[in-house]
Every structure is written in C-alpha cells, then in structure tokens.
Amino acid sequence: MTDPGERLRSSLAADLPPSAGAEFDSPIAMEAMRATRVLHADDQDPFPAPGRIRVITVANQKGGVGKTTSTVNLGVALSLFGLRVLVVDLDPQGNASTALGVEHTVGTPSVYDALVGEATLAEVTHPTTASPHLRCVPATIDLAGAEIELVSVVAREHRLRRAIEAHLHELPAEERPHYVLIDCPPSLGLLTLNALVAGDEVLIPIQCEYYALEGLGQLLSNIELVRAHLNPGIAVSTILLTMHDGRTKLADQVADEVRNHFGELVLTSVIPRNVRVSEAPGYGQSVLTYDPGSRGSTSYVDAARELAVRGAALPPFVPVQPAPTAAPPPAAPPLNALVLGQSVATPTQEDS
C-alpha cells in the first residue's frame, strides 16, 4: 500500500513542468501538497474504524486551551477520512455549532431540549457544512439555565448518557457514528459532569504554557470521583498538546513535562499556534475547510489519524441498550462534592 503523501507528491510533480522539479519543495508547493491532501481525502486510504463506538468527552476546566477548536477539527478530520462523527456541543456559548455552520439561535432544537426531556437526540441532530459524515447537536443560550433546571431532577447527572444511549440504540448499525465527541464548557459544573458520565474516554487538550498545568490536578481528581461514584468506565485516554509555539523554550518544557508524566496517553502530533486556526470560526468553518494547506490543518489531520489508529485496537462494539427508566440509578453524591474535588462516602442500605 503506497503512502498517501508520496502518491500526492508524485501526482503534483506530474502536473509540474520538468523545469519545476527542483522547485517542488518550495513553501508554496508544500502548502499546495498539504491542501491537496485534505481536499482530496476521499482519494486516500480512509482512517481505520474503531473496534467500538468511541464516546469521547473533551474536557478541561481552564478556558482558552483549545477544547472547542480540537473537538471541531478532529471531528472534521475524522469525517473527511471516511468515519461517521457526531459532535455534541455542550457549551452554552455554542462555539462548536458556529464552527460547523449549524444554526444555534434561540428556538433552534438543541441539546438543551434533549437534556430536559422535551426531545430525543435524533430530533435535535443537524447536518453540517463540513462533511456529509459529520453531524452536530447544537447548543443554544437556553443551555445556560439547564444547570438550575436540572438540580431537582432525579439522576440529573445521567441525562446526557441516557439520551446518547437511546439514540445509538435506535440507529441502524450502518448509521451509527464511529465517534461521539462531546465539547464541554470551561467549568466543572453539572454540564461537564453530564459529559463525564456520558463518555467512555476523556480527551484533555493542554495548552503549552505553565498556567495550563495548574488546574489539571483538580480535573483529574474530579474524573476519579466520577469513576468511583457515577461512571466506572470513564478514563483519560488521550492528551493533546495545543498552541505550541516552537519559538519559545517554555513550550518545549511544558510538552516534555506532560509527556514525562502521562507517557503514551500524549499524542505524538502537536497543534502549533496558527492564525488560520483562530480565523476559521469567524467564517463558520473548521481550519480544514477554511485553509486546508495550513500547518494547523495538517496537524489536526495527523492528530485525528493517531486517534483513529488507537481506536482500531479497541475491543469489538457491544450494542448499547437504553438505560432502564423504571428504577433510578443509585443515589449520586452531592454535586458540590464532585465540583470541589472532595471525596464522598457511598451511601449504604443501613444509611438509607
């Protein structure tokens, strides 16, 4: 099987005049090759499908580290290379919906309706402009009030998980997404808690700056609490280094520290600081469709390929059964205990 990059290089070289052979490795030619690599993804070998549906929560309570940007661009990259992807926008700001060109004004059917039980996930899922294989559940400003509305609801932490399980169970096998990516808000509130309960894996984007490491311990502690009390299957599976500025030693030091601590969880691909990545949402696009030849686009394609290769080694998918509605799940620990990172004793039958 020939290397896709080599095939593209040969194809581009064949279209150039003989005298331009020496100029093929110029910056413009290399950018053209990178753009062709993305624009003609259908002509390349598709990414391997995972052994089971991967429900990945993209979380980090620190803002501005690239959660939404990574969710959107990884989703677009996976879908362009042949995989079915569902992006769930769980941030009331709706930035992921904007980047995917999905309407999210007030009144638009959104994830809020699925959380409060007024609609199924299928009824609030919208197609995107990025790829026919990519669909999105948008977020509207109504989601900002969901945390207050759900406080008194039984099993409030399981609302999103039940909605996703029911949706996957209803879909035919050939239409089920290979990846469900959940974009979290920059907080550790009830919305992020719902995302952690709904997911099987956590992907943590880490900005290559010192401050990005400060709140990481609290996030990991909360993930452990969720694993102990609400979702035994949740685990941190992927660390993605973002906003890497190769001109500074600090970026390399942070990257080395993260790799030394997390080992193989850290993707080899690093997302560089790239103005095109920041510009793309302003046009309602991902960087892959806005400027496919940019370094940011290439980096996200490489990161998505790594993610897909890791997923191919997972055990086979077992069909998801919808959560029973007759009997409520075991009593959950108080929300403030999970948010503040405090341990809570599990209630026993004698206590109740």
GROMACS .gro file of N, CA, C and O in nm, residues 80-164:
model
  340
   80LEU      N    1  -1.384   1.356   0.720
   80LEU     CA    2  -1.332   1.368   0.583
   80LEU      C    3  -1.261   1.241   0.538
   80LEU      O    4  -1.257   1.210   0.419
   81PHE      N    5  -1.206   1.168   0.634
   81PHE     CA    6  -1.134   1.045   0.600
   81PHE      C    7  -1.220   0.921   0.628
   81PHE      O    8  -1.170   0.815   0.664
   82GLY      N    9  -1.351   0.935   0.611
   82GLY     CA   10  -1.438   0.819   0.599
   82GLY      C   11  -1.510   0.771   0.723
   82GLY      O   12  -1.580   0.670   0.717
   83LEU      N   13  -1.496   0.838   0.838
   83LEU     CA   14  -1.560   0.791   0.960
   83LEU      C   15  -1.682   0.877   0.993
   83LEU      O   16  -1.684   0.996   0.965
   84ARG      N   17  -1.784   0.815   1.050
   84ARG     CA   18  -1.904   0.888   1.090
   84ARG      C   19  -1.883   0.949   1.229
   84ARG      O   20  -1.841   0.879   1.321
   85VAL      N   21  -1.915   1.078   1.242
   85VAL     CA   22  -1.887   1.150   1.365
   85VAL      C   23  -2.011   1.229   1.407
   85VAL      O   24  -2.079   1.290   1.324
   86LEU      N   25  -2.039   1.227   1.537
   86LEU     CA   26  -2.143   1.311   1.596
   86LEU      C   27  -2.077   1.402   1.699
   86LEU      O   28  -2.013   1.354   1.793
   87VAL      N   29  -2.090   1.533   1.681
   87VAL     CA   30  -2.037   1.631   1.775
   87VAL      C   31  -2.152   1.682   1.860
   87VAL      O   32  -2.253   1.730   1.806
   88VAL      N   33  -2.140   1.671   1.991
   88VAL     CA   34  -2.240   1.723   2.085
   88VAL      C   35  -2.183   1.849   2.149
   88VAL      O   36  -2.084   1.844   2.222
   89ASP      N   37  -2.243   1.963   2.118
   89ASP     CA   38  -2.198   2.091   2.172
   89ASP      C   39  -2.266   2.112   2.307
   89ASP      O   40  -2.387   2.136   2.313
   90LEU      N   41  -2.190   2.103   2.414
   90LEU     CA   42  -2.245   2.117   2.549
   90LEU      C   43  -2.202   2.247   2.614
   90LEU      O   44  -2.215   2.263   2.735
   91ASP      N   45  -2.154   2.341   2.536
   91ASP     CA   46  -2.113   2.471   2.587
   91ASP      C   47  -2.220   2.574   2.550
   91ASP      O   48  -2.251   2.590   2.431
   92PRO      N   49  -2.281   2.643   2.647
   92PRO     CA   50  -2.387   2.741   2.615
   92PRO      C   51  -2.343   2.848   2.516
   92PRO      O   52  -2.429   2.909   2.450
   93GLN      N   53  -2.214   2.872   2.502
   93GLN     CA   54  -2.168   2.972   2.405
   93GLN      C   55  -2.191   2.924   2.261
   93GLN      O   56  -2.197   3.006   2.169
   94GLY      N   57  -2.199   2.793   2.240
   94GLY     CA   58  -2.230   2.740   2.107
   94GLY      C   59  -2.121   2.759   2.005
   94GLY      O   60  -2.147   2.763   1.884
   95ASN      N   61  -1.996   2.768   2.048
   95ASN     CA   62  -1.887   2.793   1.953
   95ASN      C   63  -1.864   2.676   1.857
   95ASN      O   64  -1.830   2.697   1.740
   96ALA      N   65  -1.881   2.555   1.905
   96ALA     CA   66  -1.864   2.439   1.816
   96ALA      C   67  -1.972   2.440   1.708
   96ALA      O   68  -1.945   2.406   1.591
   97SER      N   69  -2.092   2.480   1.744
   97SER     CA   70  -2.201   2.489   1.646
   97SER      C   71  -2.168   2.594   1.541
   97SER      O   72  -2.191   2.574   1.421
   98THR      N   73  -2.113   2.706   1.584
   98THR     CA   74  -2.073   2.812   1.490
   98THR      C   75  -1.968   2.762   1.392
   98THR      O   76  -1.978   2.783   1.271
   99ALA      N   77  -1.866   2.694   1.445
   99ALA     CA   78  -1.757   2.647   1.359
   99ALA      C   79  -1.802   2.543   1.258
   99ALA      O   80  -1.739   2.527   1.153
  100LEU      N   81  -1.910   2.472   1.290
  100LEU     CA   82  -1.959   2.369   1.199
  100LEU      C   83  -2.073   2.419   1.110
  100LEU      O   84  -2.134   2.342   1.037
  101GLY      N   85  -2.102   2.549   1.120
  101GLY     CA   86  -2.205   2.607   1.033
  101GLY      C   87  -2.345   2.563   1.068
  101GLY      O   88  -2.432   2.558   0.979
  102VAL      N   89  -2.371   2.533   1.196
  102VAL     CA   90  -2.503   2.486   1.239
  102VAL      C   91  -2.575   2.600   1.310
  102VAL      O   92  -2.519   2.664   1.399
  103GLU      N   93  -2.699   2.622   1.275
  103GLU     CA   94  -2.780   2.726   1.338
  103GLU      C   95  -2.798   2.697   1.487
  103GLU      O   96  -2.830   2.585   1.526
  104HIS      N   97  -2.778   2.800   1.571
  104HIS     CA   98  -2.799   2.778   1.715
  104HIS      C   99  -2.856   2.903   1.781
  104HIS      O  100  -2.822   2.937   1.895
  105THR      N  101  -2.945   2.969   1.710
  105THR     CA  102  -3.015   3.083   1.768
  105THR      C  103  -3.124   3.033   1.863
  105THR      O  104  -3.157   2.915   1.866
  106VAL      N  105  -3.179   3.126   1.941
  106VAL     CA  106  -3.284   3.089   2.036
  106VAL      C  107  -3.402   3.027   1.961
  106VAL      O  108  -3.448   3.079   1.859
  107GLY      N  109  -3.450   2.915   2.012
  107GLY     CA  110  -3.561   2.845   1.948
  107GLY      C  111  -3.518   2.729   1.860
  107GLY      O  112  -3.601   2.646   1.822
  108THR      N  113  -3.388   2.722   1.827
  108THR     CA  114  -3.339   2.610   1.748
  108THR      C  115  -3.339   2.483   1.833
  108THR      O  116  -3.293   2.486   1.947
  109PRO      N  117  -3.394   2.371   1.782
  109PRO     CA  118  -3.386   2.245   1.858
  109PRO      C  119  -3.240   2.213   1.890
  109PRO      O  120  -3.156   2.208   1.801
  110SER      N  121  -3.210   2.192   2.018
  110SER     CA  122  -3.071   2.181   2.061
  110SER      C  123  -3.056   2.077   2.169
  110SER      O  124  -3.152   2.011   2.211
  111VAL      N  125  -2.932   2.064   2.219
  111VAL     CA  126  -2.903   1.967   2.324
  111VAL      C  127  -2.980   2.000   2.452
  111VAL      O  128  -3.008   1.911   2.533
  112TYR      N  129  -3.017   2.124   2.470
  112TYR     CA  130  -3.098   2.163   2.586
  112TYR      C  131  -3.229   2.084   2.588
  112TYR      O  132  -3.271   2.034   2.693
  113ASP      N  133  -3.295   2.073   2.474
  113ASP     CA  134  -3.422   2.001   2.467
  113ASP      C  135  -3.403   1.853   2.500
  113ASP      O  136  -3.492   1.791   2.559
  114ALA      N  137  -3.289   1.797   2.460
  114ALA     CA  138  -3.263   1.656   2.492
  114ALA      C  139  -3.236   1.638   2.642
  114ALA      O  140  -3.277   1.538   2.701
  115LEU      N  141  -3.169   1.734   2.704
  115LEU     CA  142  -3.137   1.722   2.846
  115LEU      C  143  -3.261   1.734   2.935
  115LEU      O  144  -3.273   1.664   3.035
  116VAL      N  145  -3.352   1.822   2.898
  116VAL     CA  146  -3.471   1.842   2.982
  116VAL      C  147  -3.584   1.747   2.945
  116VAL      O  148  -3.690   1.750   3.007
  117GLY      N  149  -3.560   1.662   2.844
  117GLY     CA  150  -3.658   1.560   2.810
  117GLY      C  151  -3.766   1.603   2.715
  117GLY      O  152  -3.867   1.533   2.699
  118GLU      N  153  -3.750   1.717   2.647
  118GLU     CA  154  -3.852   1.764   2.555
  118GLU      C  155  -3.833   1.711   2.413
  118GLU      O  156  -3.920   1.729   2.328
  119ALA      N  157  -3.721   1.647   2.385
  119ALA     CA  158  -3.694   1.592   2.252
  119ALA      C  159  -3.591   1.481   2.264
  119ALA      O  160  -3.517   1.473   2.363
  120THR      N  161  -3.588   1.395   2.162
  120THR     CA  162  -3.484   1.293   2.156
  120THR      C  163  -3.361   1.353   2.089
  120THR      O  164  -3.368   1.459   2.025
  121LEU      N  165  -3.249   1.285   2.101
  121LEU     CA  166  -3.126   1.335   2.041
  121LEU      C  167  -3.137   1.337   1.889
  121LEU      O  168  -3.081   1.425   1.823
  122ALA      N  169  -3.210   1.241   1.833
  122ALA     CA  170  -3.229   1.237   1.688
  122ALA      C  171  -3.302   1.361   1.637
  122ALA      O  172  -3.274   1.411   1.527
  123GLU      N  173  -3.394   1.412   1.719
  123GLU     CA  174  -3.474   1.528   1.678
  123GLU      C  175  -3.396   1.659   1.683
  123GLU      O  176  -3.438   1.758   1.624
  124VAL      N  177  -3.284   1.660   1.754
  124VAL     CA  178  -3.206   1.784   1.766
  124VAL      C  179  -3.070   1.772   1.698
  124VAL      O  180  -2.983   1.858   1.717
  125THR      N  181  -3.049   1.668   1.620
  125THR     CA  182  -2.923   1.649   1.548
  125THR      C  183  -2.934   1.712   1.410
  125THR      O  184  -3.031   1.689   1.338
  126HIS      N  185  -2.835   1.791   1.372
  126HIS     CA  186  -2.838   1.865   1.246
  126HIS      C  187  -2.719   1.826   1.158
  126HIS      O  188  -2.611   1.797   1.209
  127PRO      N  189  -2.737   1.830   1.026
  127PRO     CA  190  -2.622   1.810   0.936
  127PRO      C  191  -2.530   1.930   0.942
  127PRO      O  192  -2.569   2.040   0.985
  128THR      N  193  -2.406   1.911   0.898
  128THR     CA  194  -2.309   2.020   0.897
  128THR      C  195  -2.264   2.049   0.755
  128THR      O  196  -2.285   1.969   0.663
  129THR      N  197  -2.200   2.163   0.739
  129THR     CA  198  -2.149   2.200   0.607
  129THR      C  199  -2.011   2.141   0.581
  129THR      O  200  -1.962   2.147   0.468
  130ALA      N  201  -1.947   2.084   0.683
  130ALA     CA  202  -1.810   2.037   0.668
  130ALA      C  203  -1.801   1.904   0.595
  130ALA      O  204  -1.712   1.884   0.512
  131SER      N  205  -1.893   1.811   0.623
  131SER     CA  206  -1.885   1.678   0.566
  131SER      C  207  -2.020   1.609   0.582
  131SER      O  208  -2.087   1.627   0.685
  132PRO      N  209  -2.060   1.527   0.485
  132PRO     CA  210  -2.185   1.451   0.500
  132PRO      C  211  -2.177   1.346   0.609
  132PRO      O  212  -2.280   1.298   0.655
  133HIS      N  213  -2.055   1.310   0.651
  133HIS     CA  214  -2.038   1.211   0.757
  133HIS      C  215  -2.039   1.274   0.896
  133HIS      O  216  -2.030   1.202   0.996
  134LEU      N  217  -2.048   1.406   0.903
  134LEU     CA  218  -2.039   1.476   1.031
  134LEU      C  219  -2.172   1.543   1.064
  134LEU      O  220  -2.225   1.620   0.986
  135ARG      N  221  -2.225   1.511   1.183
  135ARG     CA  222  -2.349   1.572   1.231
  135ARG      C  223  -2.323   1.637   1.366
  135ARG      O  224  -2.226   1.603   1.434
  136CYS      N  225  -2.411   1.730   1.401
  136CYS     CA  226  -2.387   1.809   1.521
  136CYS      C  227  -2.517   1.829   1.599
  136CYS      O  228  -2.623   1.853   1.539
  137VAL      N  229  -2.507   1.817   1.731
  137VAL     CA  230  -2.616   1.856   1.821
  137VAL      C  231  -2.578   1.993   1.875
  137VAL      O  232  -2.486   2.004   1.956
  138PRO      N  233  -2.644   2.100   1.830
  138PRO     CA  234  -2.601   2.235   1.867
  138PRO      C  235  -2.639   2.271   2.010
  138PRO      O  236  -2.721   2.206   2.074
  139ALA      N  237  -2.579   2.379   2.058
  139ALA     CA  238  -2.611   2.435   2.189
  139ALA      C  239  -2.662   2.577   2.169
  139ALA      O  240  -2.607   2.653   2.089
  140THR      N  241  -2.769   2.612   2.240
  140THR     CA  242  -2.821   2.748   2.237
  140THR      C  243  -2.800   2.812   2.375
  140THR      O  244  -2.760   2.744   2.470
  141ILE      N  245  -2.834   2.937   2.385
  141ILE     CA  246  -2.816   3.008   2.511
  141ILE      C  247  -2.908   2.951   2.620
  141ILE      O  248  -2.884   2.970   2.740
  142ASP      N  249  -3.013   2.878   2.580
  142ASP     CA  250  -3.101   2.814   2.678
  142ASP      C  251  -3.024   2.719   2.767
  142ASP      O  252  -3.064   2.694   2.882
  143LEU      N  253  -2.915   2.665   2.716
  143LEU     CA  254  -2.837   2.569   2.792
  143LEU      C  255  -2.777   2.630   2.919
  143LEU      O  256  -2.747   2.559   3.015
  144ALA      N  257  -2.764   2.763   2.921
  144ALA     CA  258  -2.707   2.829   3.038
  144ALA      C  259  -2.796   2.809   3.161
  144ALA      O  260  -2.746   2.809   3.275
  145GLY      N  261  -2.925   2.792   3.141
  145GLY     CA  262  -3.015   2.771   3.253
  145GLY      C  263  -3.040   2.626   3.287
  145GLY      O  264  -3.112   2.595   3.383
  146ALA      N  265  -2.980   2.535   3.210
  146ALA     CA  266  -3.007   2.393   3.231
  146ALA      C  267  -2.956   2.345   3.367
  146ALA      O  268  -3.019   2.260   3.431
  147GLU      N  269  -2.843   2.398   3.412
  147GLU     CA  270  -2.788   2.353   3.540
  147GLU      C  271  -2.885   2.383   3.655
  147GLU      O  272  -2.898   2.303   3.748
  148ILE      N  273  -2.954   2.496   3.647
  148ILE     CA  274  -3.050   2.531   3.752
  148ILE      C  275  -3.175   2.444   3.739
  148ILE      O  276  -3.228   2.393   3.838
  149GLU      N  277  -3.222   2.423   3.617
  149GLU     CA  278  -3.344   2.347   3.595
  149GLU      C  279  -3.327   2.200   3.633
  149GLU      O  280  -3.424   2.135   3.674
  150LEU      N  281  -3.206   2.147   3.619
  150LEU     CA  282  -3.185   2.004   3.642
  150LEU      C  283  -3.148   1.972   3.786
  150LEU      O  284  -3.137   1.854   3.822
  151VAL      N  285  -3.131   2.073   3.871
  151VAL     CA  286  -3.087   2.049   4.008
  151VAL      C  287  -3.182   1.956   4.082
  151VAL      O  288  -3.139   1.865   4.154
  152SER      N  289  -3.311   1.972   4.061
  152SER     CA  290  -3.409   1.892   4.135
  152SER      C  291  -3.453   1.766   4.060
  152SER      O  292  -3.538   1.692   4.109
  153VAL      N  293  -3.394   1.741   3.944
  153VAL     CA  294  -3.433   1.625   3.862
  153VAL      C  295  -3.361   1.501   3.912
  153VAL      O  296  -3.242   1.504   3.943
  154VAL      N  297  -3.435   1.390   3.919
  154VAL     CA  298  -3.375   1.263   3.961
  154VAL      C  299  -3.271   1.219   3.858
  154VAL      O  300  -3.294   1.229   3.737
  155ALA      N  301  -3.157   1.172   3.905
  155ALA     CA  302  -3.049   1.123   3.817
  155ALA      C  303  -3.007   1.230   3.716
  155ALA      O  304  -2.986   1.201   3.599
  156ARG      N  305  -2.993   1.352   3.764
  156ARG     CA  306  -2.960   1.464   3.675
  156ARG      C  307  -2.827   1.445   3.605
  156ARG      O  308  -2.807   1.494   3.495
  157GLU      N  309  -2.734   1.372   3.668
  157GLU     CA  310  -2.602   1.353   3.607
  157GLU      C  311  -2.606   1.254   3.490
  157GLU      O  312  -2.510   1.247   3.412
  158HIS      N  313  -2.713   1.179   3.476
  158HIS     CA  314  -2.721   1.074   3.373
  158HIS      C  315  -2.805   1.117   3.253
  158HIS      O  316  -2.829   1.035   3.164
  159ARG      N  317  -2.852   1.241   3.248
  159ARG     CA  318  -2.944   1.282   3.142
  159ARG      C  319  -2.881   1.268   3.003
  159ARG      O  320  -2.943   1.215   2.911
  160LEU      N  321  -2.758   1.315   2.986
  160LEU     CA  322  -2.695   1.309   2.855
  160LEU      C  323  -2.662   1.165   2.817
  160LEU      O  324  -2.680   1.124   2.701
  161ARG      N  325  -2.615   1.087   2.913
  161ARG     CA  326  -2.580   0.947   2.883
  161ARG      C  327  -2.703   0.871   2.834
  161ARG      O  328  -2.696   0.795   2.737
  162ARG      N  329  -2.816   0.890   2.901
  162ARG     CA  330  -2.937   0.820   2.860
  162ARG      C  331  -2.980   0.863   2.720
  162ARG      O  332  -3.025   0.780   2.640
  163ALA      N  333  -2.967   0.993   2.691
  163ALA     CA  334  -3.006   1.041   2.558
  163ALA      C  335  -2.918   0.981   2.450
  163ALA      O  336  -2.967   0.940   2.344
  164ILE      N  337  -2.787   0.974   2.475
  164ILE     CA  338  -2.695   0.917   2.376
  164ILE      C  339  -2.718   0.767   2.359
  164ILE      O  340  -2.722   0.715   2.246
   0.00000   0.00000   0.00000
